[in-house]
Amino acid sequence: MAEQNDLFATDTKLHPALADWPALEELLQRWQERGWIRALDLALGRFLQELEPGTSPLVLLAGVLTSHQLGRGHICADIDNLLSAPDTALSLPPDGEFGEALPDRPVELLQGLGRSEWLAALQASVLVSAGDPPAPLVLEPGSTRLYLYRQWRYEVDVAERVGDRLSAIPVDMTRLQQRLHELFAPVDVSSVDKYLDWQQLACALVAGRRFGIITGGPGTGKTTTVVRLLALLQSLARDEGRALRIRLAAPTGKAAARLTESISGAVGRLPEPLQQDIPKEVTTLHRLLGARPGTRRFVHNVDNPLHADLVVVDEASMIDLEMMHQLLAALPARARLILLGDKDQLASVEAGSVLGDLCEGADLGGYTPNTLEQLQNLTGQDVAAWQVVEGEASTQPLAQAIAMLRFSHRFGADSGIGALARAVNSGRPEAVNQVLSTGYADLGLTVLKGHEDRALERLVLEGGHQAPSADGTAPQGYRHYLQQLVVLRPAEPTQDALDAWAREILHAFGQFQLLCALRRGPWGVEGLNERIAAALLKAGLIERDQGWYEGRPVLVTRNDYGLGLMNGDIGITLALPDDLGGQALRVVFPLADGTLKWVLPSRLQAIETVFAMTVHKSQGSEFAHTALLLPPAINPVLTRELVYTGITRASRWFSLLLAHRGRLDDAVRARVRRASGLRNRLIESKEAC
């Protein structure tokens, strides 16, 4: 392959830094000092050089860049991508520096390097293998994807375990059809608009498989669908004289708490006989698997599998490749796994975009004639007629396990939030701008006139200018929860009264959240949290004479197993009476099981103030009024997926804050493209079902 199709070869001499390791190390050291790469990335290069002192600088550079890509969420480094667009592919330089004429950019380093030359160096190195025997770096024959060994092993294992679960399992079709008719109202198949009940189709599709995905946007009924699916499967199991052991999980405590609430409501809407043996409690994935503090290992694994017949995981877009590997390894061979999530949301914070990889092309259907015939027999719905218009039949077993819900029950025809989300997903800035100029009652747009524009503070404190909803409520800002904190403070501080007060304040805080794209700088989490706290102090809403103060909202940034708090949990600082007649601060957190956790501030080690939150951290959350701030500078984190995820965190009102009008258009055009071979492995490893 090295001699073929060498698209990127040039006659230009190689950069002097590629002459030997000392020269390359000097340049990489400058990159690390500027924050372009991590100390960990450079350390890997040094480690590889020590393992094999005579190694080509091209191999060492490839190792450093592969480690860097992993830190940016990619499973591997694609040599072709690095050569065709080094600055873009590597997401360098970091936040706030794009557009500046900086020296030593990656494009300068790789300018004279050709694909065949780089691949030949990798293939000749003892530090690189095809995976067997193990080596620090993995480059498979015929591929340009370079992996660190651990990530290669995870990807191969996930593909194999998912692939093994794609084959259909025996189901009594007569009883399945009967249960579907009990759970779903008949569909008018003569309707001129050919309406399909995708929730019913999803249940019919997934019921006969050990692996299934139900994807869809906000309000499409993913939770309702999976509850009906659980009722269906549990009733079929009871017909056989047994009950399924069902476990429900989500990646974060916040997502688990939301699912607990929505599951309880959905179960209550089922016919009473079908409510039996459906669990309502949701745990985090770390708790489900039994995380061992301070290690990457879990109690439940391939040698000690979960005690479950069926596992459902919500917000699956947040699951990284390593966690998916751990989950599949801990799943008993006969157990079912059902993933719920929105394929269009941002990928996980850690490396990988598992749900996005698996669901690529899900909107087209891709069902085989056999699958289409089975769905029509079970539901009476003509899915084939739909697919002729929207997609083409496929021979991929993976497509037969994916159901996409398409009708939003939350955002109707008059919803600007729904229209804006769809326009962003279309990738057309003109469609987005048309929605924003239409005058939807639930949308607000503010273009800031520089960093000092006080319109930001006004919106964050007071709320947006959108019209009140039908019940008379209006979009709130942070003034609301801080006023409620004072007004609702209990006169008699019993534990029950304090708990009820805390729940009211937590609910009030959830009425608004400011989201942003960056962590650093004046337009990132760090700068905005300081700016908002100063505005609240000036308005007399907080008393901030020290690090901790009443009303301070905090986000847990690392799992704390001793306290039972997980990464992503949000708490509010409240002042409680102490035994001396004064007040003592406590932070109260809502847990996934519906209880509250009161914690001394001094016991919280990994937390940050959360007046502003990154869009990534907001996944799994929902706020009545959400504001999204996009920074003025070009940045690779500004993508369609980020904007879409920010918009869909809003349930009733959405405000868009732009520090530069053009950044929105740039973001809508840009896509998250995480380097991965997961989908290719699944497609290439299986024949048609």
XYZ file of C-alpha atoms in Angstrom:
689
model
C 0.000 0.000 0.000
C 2.916 2.327 0.716
C 3.690 2.623 -2.993
C 0.088 3.226 -4.086
C -2.044 6.336 -4.189
C 0.560 8.551 -2.472
C -1.636 11.645 -2.595
C 0.438 13.738 -0.252
C 4.007 13.153 -1.433
C 5.966 16.260 -2.419
C 9.489 17.095 -3.508
C 9.892 19.470 -0.577
C 12.640 18.676 1.907
C 11.584 17.459 5.341
C 11.429 19.926 8.207
C 14.767 20.124 10.121
C 12.989 18.886 13.269
C 12.473 15.518 11.567
C 16.220 14.988 11.119
C 16.705 13.300 14.502
C 15.085 12.898 17.915
C 16.901 15.774 19.706
C 15.680 18.247 17.074
C 12.148 16.864 17.186
C 12.120 16.809 20.988
C 13.122 20.489 21.074
C 10.200 21.462 18.833
C 7.744 19.271 20.746
C 8.957 20.848 23.973
C 7.958 24.261 22.580
C 4.561 22.862 21.626
C 4.073 21.557 25.133
C 5.122 24.866 26.732
C 2.536 26.667 24.592
C -0.158 24.172 25.594
C -0.487 22.735 22.098
C 0.209 19.205 23.311
C 0.086 17.647 26.773
C 3.080 16.765 28.899
C 1.761 13.206 28.625
C 2.074 13.299 24.825
C 5.707 14.394 24.970
C 6.435 11.829 27.685
C 5.175 9.080 25.379
C 7.579 10.214 22.654
C 10.473 10.079 25.117
C 9.360 6.662 26.349
C 9.222 5.274 22.806
C 12.678 6.675 22.071
C 14.062 4.993 25.187
C 12.471 1.667 24.225
C 14.107 1.758 20.792
C 16.851 4.452 20.611
C 17.339 4.088 16.865
C 13.695 4.718 16.027
C 12.927 7.068 13.145
C 11.712 10.528 14.228
C 8.707 9.916 11.964
C 7.607 7.045 14.210
C 8.167 9.047 17.385
C 6.227 12.002 15.963
C 3.390 9.666 14.994
C 3.278 8.309 18.543
C 3.136 11.807 20.060
C 0.383 12.914 17.669
C -1.629 9.733 18.293
C -1.476 10.417 22.030
C -2.482 14.033 21.371
C -5.439 12.876 19.273
C -6.547 10.604 22.090
C -6.570 13.599 24.419
C -8.804 15.397 21.904
C -11.335 12.540 21.850
C -10.087 10.562 18.829
C -9.533 6.823 19.126
C -6.681 6.922 16.631
C -4.701 9.248 14.386
C -5.514 9.023 10.700
C -2.306 9.625 8.726
C -4.213 10.887 5.678
C -6.116 13.461 7.744
C -2.947 14.668 9.458
C -1.210 15.215 6.132
C -4.123 16.845 4.320
C -5.073 19.360 7.057
C -2.622 19.202 9.975
C -3.794 22.289 11.880
C -7.463 21.326 11.627
C -7.000 17.604 12.244
C -4.861 18.214 15.311
C -7.049 20.982 16.752
C -3.972 23.156 17.207
C -3.274 25.736 18.494
C -5.578 25.580 21.529
C -8.381 27.889 22.715
C -8.163 31.515 21.661
C -5.108 31.386 19.375
C -6.626 30.522 16.016
C -6.086 33.060 13.319
C -2.731 34.214 14.688
C 0.416 33.780 12.583
C 2.257 31.535 15.048
C 5.562 29.803 14.257
C 6.178 26.054 14.336
C 2.645 25.149 13.341
C 1.964 21.488 12.505
C 1.416 22.364 8.845
C 5.038 23.564 8.691
C 6.353 20.392 10.308
C 4.441 18.026 7.995
C 4.656 20.069 4.786
C 7.253 17.954 2.995
C 6.171 14.577 4.325
C 4.434 12.040 2.073
C 2.031 9.293 3.075
C 4.152 6.427 1.724
C 7.254 7.719 3.527
C 5.461 7.977 6.871
C 3.716 4.607 6.550
C 6.936 2.898 5.486
C 8.700 4.196 8.591
C 5.859 2.933 10.788
C 5.717 -0.478 9.127
C 9.468 -0.927 9.559
C 9.511 -0.093 13.276
C 9.524 -2.694 16.069
C 7.381 -0.238 18.065
C 4.508 -0.786 15.609
C 2.551 -3.988 14.978
C -0.731 -5.035 13.419
C -2.009 -5.752 16.938
C -0.553 -9.215 17.363
C 1.987 -9.430 18.862
C 1.213 -6.424 21.095
C 3.268 -3.273 20.506
C 2.958 0.323 21.763
C 1.495 1.429 18.408
C -0.870 -0.448 16.100
C -1.195 0.031 12.332
C -3.308 -2.613 10.630
C -2.451 -3.761 7.075
C -4.178 -1.640 4.457
C -5.095 1.055 6.983
C -3.857 4.583 7.646
C -5.297 4.613 11.193
C -2.624 4.532 13.899
C -3.635 3.507 17.438
C -2.144 3.263 20.854
C -2.424 -0.428 21.705
C -4.988 -0.039 24.516
C -7.432 1.918 22.337
C -6.992 -0.549 19.470
C -7.826 -3.405 21.839
C -10.923 -1.587 23.127
C -12.174 -0.888 19.600
C -11.658 -4.471 18.429
C -13.345 -5.881 21.541
C -16.367 -3.553 21.284
C -16.823 -4.371 17.592
C -16.590 -8.114 18.269
C -18.975 -8.053 21.256
C -21.564 -5.888 19.484
C -21.222 -8.002 16.341
C -21.826 -11.188 18.313
C -25.120 -9.733 19.597
C -26.532 -8.606 16.266
C -28.057 -11.904 15.211
C -31.787 -12.301 15.853
C -33.011 -14.434 18.769
C -36.128 -16.661 18.770
C -39.359 -14.849 19.685
C -42.955 -16.071 19.608
C -44.207 -13.734 16.887
C -47.877 -14.351 17.651
C -47.521 -13.327 21.293
C -45.225 -10.445 20.350
C -47.838 -9.109 17.931
C -50.545 -9.464 20.613
C -48.495 -7.505 23.170
C -47.740 -4.766 20.646
C -51.454 -4.325 20.005
C -52.078 -4.091 23.772
C -49.440 -1.372 24.189
C -50.067 0.759 21.100
C -53.183 2.215 19.504
C -53.858 1.144 15.917
C -52.233 3.301 13.235
C -54.414 4.658 10.407
C -52.484 3.112 7.517
C -54.739 4.900 5.006
C -53.550 8.318 6.199
C -52.471 10.478 3.273
C -49.304 11.583 5.085
C -48.338 7.943 5.747
C -47.815 8.550 9.470
C -45.820 5.783 11.126
C -45.774 4.977 14.832
C -42.008 4.806 15.225
C -42.287 3.948 18.905
C -44.212 0.793 18.069
C -41.801 -0.026 15.255
C -38.854 0.417 17.627
C -40.334 -2.070 20.083
C -41.034 -4.557 17.304
C -37.512 -4.183 15.927
C -35.564 -4.439 19.189
C -37.689 -7.141 20.869
C -36.059 -9.921 18.877
C -32.416 -8.937 19.468
C -29.808 -9.052 22.220
C -28.515 -5.619 21.153
C -30.584 -2.647 20.126
C -30.399 1.129 19.847
C -33.316 3.556 20.113
C -32.214 6.995 18.973
C -34.070 10.241 18.410
C -34.098 13.921 19.210
C -35.541 15.581 22.324
C -39.193 14.850 22.977
C -39.428 11.932 20.533
C -40.350 9.562 23.348
C -37.247 7.449 23.886
C -38.099 6.841 27.541
C -41.775 6.102 26.819
C -40.712 3.676 24.104
C -38.223 1.784 26.235
C -40.719 1.489 29.125
C -43.225 -0.072 26.741
C -40.487 -2.323 25.421
C -39.632 -3.429 28.976
C -43.305 -4.129 29.669
C -43.516 -6.133 26.447
C -40.414 -8.213 27.167
C -41.333 -8.724 30.830
C -44.823 -9.945 29.889
C -43.361 -12.372 27.347
C -40.988 -13.680 30.021
C -43.847 -14.108 32.494
C -45.667 -16.215 29.899
C -42.710 -18.572 30.237
C -42.910 -18.572 34.031
C -40.010 -16.234 34.797
C -39.221 -12.556 35.308
C -36.399 -10.650 33.683
C -33.754 -9.074 35.899
C -33.647 -5.534 34.496
C -31.042 -2.881 35.320
C -31.303 0.780 34.291
C -28.262 3.076 34.051
C -27.006 6.418 32.754
C -23.486 7.878 32.431
C -23.903 10.626 35.065
C -25.816 11.179 38.282
C -27.790 14.027 36.708
C -28.823 11.861 33.751
C -29.702 9.016 36.123
C -31.904 11.314 38.231
C -33.736 12.576 35.126
C -34.313 9.046 33.858
C -35.562 7.917 37.275
C -38.200 10.651 37.179
C -39.272 10.035 33.585
C -39.294 6.228 33.965
C -41.610 6.498 36.986
C -44.041 8.645 35.027
C -43.974 6.381 31.976
C -44.545 3.218 34.018
C -47.546 4.846 35.690
C -49.158 5.393 32.275
C -49.026 1.700 31.357
C -52.011 -0.614 31.779
C -51.797 -1.874 35.361
C -51.110 -5.556 34.510
C -48.067 -4.472 32.456
C -46.507 -2.403 35.258
C -45.241 -5.484 37.073
C -41.514 -6.058 37.558
C -40.415 -2.892 35.756
C -37.729 -1.130 37.835
C -37.939 2.619 38.401
C -34.545 3.222 39.965
C -31.661 4.253 37.720
C -28.000 4.115 38.709
C -24.853 5.495 37.122
C -22.740 3.216 34.953
C -19.890 3.444 37.457
C -22.164 2.266 40.274
C -23.716 -0.419 38.073
C -20.335 -1.924 37.215
C -18.876 -1.365 40.696
C -16.006 1.036 40.064
C -12.870 0.410 42.138
C -11.613 3.796 43.413
C -8.195 4.792 42.118
C -8.141 2.175 39.337
C -9.548 1.612 35.846
C -11.057 -1.699 36.983
C -14.596 -2.641 37.991
C -16.105 -5.279 40.247
C -18.180 -6.637 37.378
C -16.206 -7.830 34.369
C -15.924 -10.810 32.057
C -15.075 -13.083 35.014
C -17.760 -11.641 37.301
C -20.643 -10.566 35.050
C -23.629 -8.489 36.064
C -26.662 -10.259 37.519
C -28.976 -9.044 34.778
C -31.001 -10.330 31.860
C -31.506 -6.881 30.366
C -29.535 -3.644 30.746
C -30.838 -0.292 29.495
C -28.467 2.683 29.269
C -29.813 6.185 28.635
C -27.838 9.155 27.224
C -25.614 6.700 25.360
C -23.983 9.514 23.351
C -22.012 10.276 26.522
C -20.459 6.789 26.698
C -16.813 6.705 25.632
C -15.127 3.714 24.022
C -13.432 2.461 27.191
C -16.673 2.536 29.192
C -18.525 0.743 26.398
C -15.800 -1.911 26.447
C -16.207 -2.331 30.216
C -20.005 -2.519 29.954
C -20.014 -5.125 27.187
C -17.368 -7.195 28.970
C -19.502 -7.270 32.144
C -22.684 -8.228 30.299
C -23.696 -11.906 30.570
C -23.640 -13.730 27.245
C -27.433 -14.169 27.119
C -28.316 -10.697 28.403
C -29.801 -7.952 26.240
C -28.332 -4.468 25.960
C -30.475 -1.520 24.842
C -28.932 1.912 24.292
C -30.982 5.116 24.278
C -29.649 8.423 23.039
C -29.593 11.235 20.517
C -27.098 10.421 17.769
C -26.816 14.102 16.829
C -25.577 15.245 20.239
C -21.961 15.864 21.137
C -19.835 12.787 21.592
C -18.449 11.736 24.968
C -15.959 13.911 26.839
C -13.490 11.026 26.806
C -12.226 9.364 23.635
C -14.651 7.924 21.128
C -18.062 8.647 19.634
C -19.589 5.198 20.029
C -23.260 6.048 19.555
C -22.507 8.357 16.626
C -20.370 5.677 14.959
C -23.026 3.000 15.434
C -25.928 5.219 14.313
C -24.341 6.779 11.243
C -27.016 6.786 8.538
C -29.775 5.725 10.963
C -32.125 8.373 9.542
C -32.130 6.413 6.255
C -33.352 3.205 7.857
C -31.250 0.706 5.937
C -33.568 -2.257 6.676
C -33.389 -5.468 4.692
C -36.478 -6.838 2.900
C -36.711 -9.507 5.596
C -36.720 -6.877 8.384
C -39.298 -4.750 6.555
C -41.604 -7.721 6.056
C -41.331 -8.707 9.708
C -42.106 -5.176 10.918
C -45.151 -4.957 8.667
C -46.463 -8.329 9.853
C -46.054 -7.342 13.516
C -47.423 -3.798 13.327
C -49.448 -3.543 10.138
C -47.387 -0.529 9.122
C -45.879 -0.190 5.650
C -42.291 0.707 6.535
C -41.134 -0.337 3.073
C -43.097 2.486 1.458
C -41.345 4.961 3.708
C -37.920 3.514 3.038
C -38.294 3.717 -0.729
C -38.498 7.481 -0.307
C -35.964 8.017 2.482
C -33.321 5.346 2.105
C -32.152 2.175 0.427
C -32.269 -1.407 1.678
C -29.061 -2.564 3.279
C -27.282 -5.797 4.057
C -25.713 -4.506 7.289
C -26.844 -6.398 10.409
C -26.082 -3.313 12.487
C -28.807 -1.307 10.716
C -31.384 -3.972 11.645
C -30.803 -3.255 15.346
C -31.305 0.541 15.229
C -34.629 2.340 15.504
C -34.834 6.096 15.047
C -37.789 8.014 16.512
C -38.761 10.931 14.293
C -41.765 12.760 15.760
C -41.161 15.241 18.610
C -43.954 15.390 21.167
C -42.191 18.204 23.046
C -41.533 20.613 20.201
C -44.580 21.057 17.985
C -45.042 23.025 14.800
C -44.989 26.337 16.683
C -41.777 25.547 18.577
C -38.796 27.694 17.683
C -36.504 25.415 19.703
C -37.476 22.423 17.599
C -37.218 24.379 14.343
C -33.813 25.756 15.298
C -32.484 22.333 16.268
C -33.596 20.890 12.927
C -32.084 23.807 11.018
C -28.748 23.392 12.782
C -28.751 19.663 11.990
C -29.335 20.469 8.328
C -25.912 22.129 8.223
C -27.294 25.158 6.347
C -26.604 28.545 7.976
C -29.300 30.180 5.859
C -31.913 27.843 7.372
C -30.682 28.686 10.885
C -30.816 32.438 10.217
C -34.316 32.156 8.802
C -35.544 30.442 11.995
C -33.889 33.081 14.178
C -35.548 35.898 12.203
C -39.023 34.343 12.204
C -39.970 35.621 15.653
C -40.699 32.407 17.507
C -42.013 33.085 21.007
C -39.585 30.672 22.706
C -36.389 31.949 21.016
C -34.183 34.919 21.825
C -31.083 36.248 20.037
C -28.571 38.740 21.428
C -25.465 39.863 19.525
C -23.024 41.321 22.035
C -21.107 44.508 21.258
C -17.775 43.378 22.667
C -16.712 41.832 25.945
C -17.966 44.754 28.063
C -21.551 44.558 26.774
C -23.773 44.408 29.893
C -26.518 42.642 27.933
C -24.883 39.383 29.044
C -25.291 40.242 32.731
C -28.878 41.407 32.215
C -29.900 38.163 30.564
C -28.098 35.965 33.080
C -29.642 37.764 36.045
C -33.114 38.615 34.778
C -33.877 36.044 32.073
C -34.774 36.400 28.423
C -37.325 38.568 26.633
C -39.258 35.647 25.184
C -43.012 35.561 25.629
C -44.463 33.890 28.738
C -45.813 30.392 28.242
C -49.489 29.450 28.404
C -49.355 29.054 32.185
C -48.053 32.616 32.586
C -44.464 31.695 33.529
C -41.614 33.585 31.906
C -37.961 32.667 31.242
C -35.875 33.173 34.368
C -32.277 34.097 35.131
C -30.242 33.472 38.285
C -32.015 36.195 40.295
C -35.000 33.827 40.543
C -33.381 31.005 42.520
C -31.454 33.378 44.788
C -34.643 35.247 45.679
C -36.442 31.949 46.249
C -33.620 30.920 48.563
C -34.485 33.843 50.872
C -38.279 33.826 50.500
C -38.703 30.081 51.095
C -36.206 29.690 53.949
C -38.050 27.636 56.630
C -38.924 29.329 59.923
C -38.640 26.014 61.768
C -35.415 24.328 60.587
C -36.443 20.696 60.999
C -34.756 18.211 58.690
C -37.969 17.674 56.720
C -38.402 21.428 56.306
C -34.788 21.891 55.257
C -35.083 19.046 52.738
C -38.263 20.539 51.272
C -36.571 23.954 51.048
C -33.516 22.450 49.354
C -35.676 20.698 46.766
C -37.414 23.988 45.942
C -34.092 25.807 45.527
C -32.619 23.023 43.377
C -35.737 23.132 41.206
C -35.534 26.932 40.965
C -31.855 26.786 39.984
C -32.751 24.328 37.220
C -34.974 26.952 35.601
C -31.943 28.578 33.950
C -28.421 27.668 32.861
C -25.763 29.524 30.880
C -23.807 27.232 28.554
C -20.566 28.050 26.741
C -18.148 26.335 24.401
C -14.789 26.945 26.093
C -13.171 26.429 29.472
C -10.490 29.117 29.426
C -10.510 32.817 28.668
C -13.116 35.569 29.115
C -15.674 33.653 27.012
C -15.062 30.340 28.785
C -16.296 28.775 32.016
C -13.509 30.235 34.144
C -13.951 33.849 33.046
C -17.758 33.742 32.900
C -18.166 32.266 36.381
C -16.104 35.123 37.805
C -18.015 37.694 35.771
C -21.440 36.366 36.810
C -20.487 36.058 40.485
C -19.315 39.709 40.413
C -22.620 40.781 38.840
C -24.628 38.865 41.469
C -22.533 40.430 44.231
C -23.090 43.916 42.811
C -26.837 43.226 42.646
C -26.853 42.214 46.322
C -27.947 38.667 45.526
C -24.929 36.938 47.106
C -22.444 37.785 49.855
C -19.119 36.671 48.501
C -16.393 37.487 50.998
C -14.761 34.065 50.738
C -14.577 31.031 48.461
C -17.775 29.512 49.813
C -21.015 31.496 50.097
C -24.708 30.775 50.288
C -26.221 30.293 46.866
C -23.000 29.083 45.249
C -23.850 26.344 42.708
C -21.132 23.733 42.268
C -20.435 20.943 39.801
C -18.632 17.748 40.800
C -15.789 17.209 38.309
C -14.507 13.828 39.497
C -16.200 10.756 40.958
C -16.055 10.747 44.768
C -16.971 7.252 45.907
C -16.514 8.103 49.578
C -19.244 10.732 49.383
C -21.317 8.883 46.806
C -21.083 11.783 44.343
C -20.387 11.349 40.658
C -18.835 13.523 37.966
C -21.577 15.858 36.713
C -23.608 16.066 39.938
C -24.772 19.638 40.716
C -25.366 20.994 44.216
C -26.327 24.309 45.836
C -24.652 25.830 48.905
C -27.141 26.675 51.664
C -26.755 28.202 55.117
C -28.192 26.079 57.933
C -28.592 27.030 61.613
C -25.849 25.640 63.863
C -25.894 24.791 67.561
C -24.377 28.150 68.529
C -27.118 30.237 67.023
C -25.144 31.074 63.916
C -25.108 29.541 60.476
C -23.044 26.802 58.867
C -22.754 26.193 55.125
C -23.736 22.867 53.612
C -23.919 21.810 49.957
C -27.004 19.816 49.002
C -27.030 17.430 46.039
C -30.010 15.562 44.523
C -29.132 11.896 44.039
C -30.347 9.523 41.345
C -32.628 7.671 43.787
C -34.509 10.878 44.635
C -32.850 11.462 48.009
C -30.693 14.425 49.030
C -27.051 14.431 50.067
C -25.884 17.196 52.465
C -22.113 17.703 52.478
C -19.695 19.993 54.317
C -17.925 22.251 51.772
C -14.552 21.231 53.203
C -15.175 17.620 52.124
C -15.631 18.541 48.457
C -12.308 18.334 46.649
C -13.074 18.192 42.922
C -15.720 20.860 42.282
C -16.143 24.099 40.360
C -18.645 26.940 40.379
C -21.308 26.372 37.766
C -23.053 29.633 36.890
C -21.558 28.855 33.484
C -21.161 25.290 32.248
C -19.610 23.842 29.104
C -22.050 22.283 26.666
C -20.214 18.988 27.146
C -20.927 19.019 30.879
C -24.600 19.835 30.264
C -25.305 16.558 28.477
C -27.921 14.552 30.318
C -29.408 17.741 31.780
C -32.442 19.832 30.892
C -33.263 23.412 31.875
C -36.470 25.384 31.400
C -34.497 28.343 30.026
C -31.094 27.712 28.458
C -28.707 30.367 27.138
C -25.830 29.418 24.837
C -22.872 31.789 24.396
C -20.613 31.385 21.359
C -17.184 33.110 21.506
C -15.889 35.569 18.880
C -12.788 33.673 17.726
C -12.634 30.738 15.316
C -12.183 27.538 17.296
C -12.395 23.827 16.400
C -14.773 23.113 19.300
C -17.459 25.236 17.592
C -19.384 22.573 15.704
C -22.888 21.713 14.613
C -23.108 19.076 17.342
C -22.162 21.571 20.054
C -24.803 24.096 18.966
C -27.463 21.385 18.596
C -26.688 19.951 22.034
C -26.865 23.411 23.607
C -30.215 24.163 21.980
C -31.765 20.855 23.018
C -30.909 21.355 26.696
C -33.784 23.882 26.704
C -37.277 22.594 27.421
C -39.260 25.878 27.202
C -37.073 28.840 26.190
C -33.732 29.213 24.446
C -31.508 32.306 24.248
C -28.564 32.529 21.868
C -25.740 34.932 22.751
C -23.245 35.691 19.999
C -19.979 37.516 20.576
C -19.501 37.490 16.760
C -22.325 36.902 14.293
C -20.214 34.881 11.882
C -19.236 32.226 14.421
C -22.716 30.723 14.334
C -22.491 30.139 10.579
C -19.016 28.627 11.000
C -20.242 26.284 13.727
C -23.254 25.088 11.739
C -21.012 24.164 8.809
C -18.468 22.290 10.967
C -18.960 18.669 12.027
C -17.371 16.601 14.780
C -15.282 13.999 13.010
C -13.597 11.758 15.556
C -11.146 9.336 14.040
C -12.339 5.776 14.655
C -12.600 2.449 12.881
C -15.477 1.048 14.955
C -18.227 1.272 12.363
C -15.997 -0.095 9.597
C -15.121 -3.096 11.746
C -18.790 -3.889 12.341
C -19.738 -3.479 8.692
C -16.799 -5.473 7.372
C -16.973 -8.310 9.916
C -20.579 -9.478 9.335
C -22.543 -10.800 6.413
C -26.177 -9.977 5.781
C -28.632 -11.280 8.338
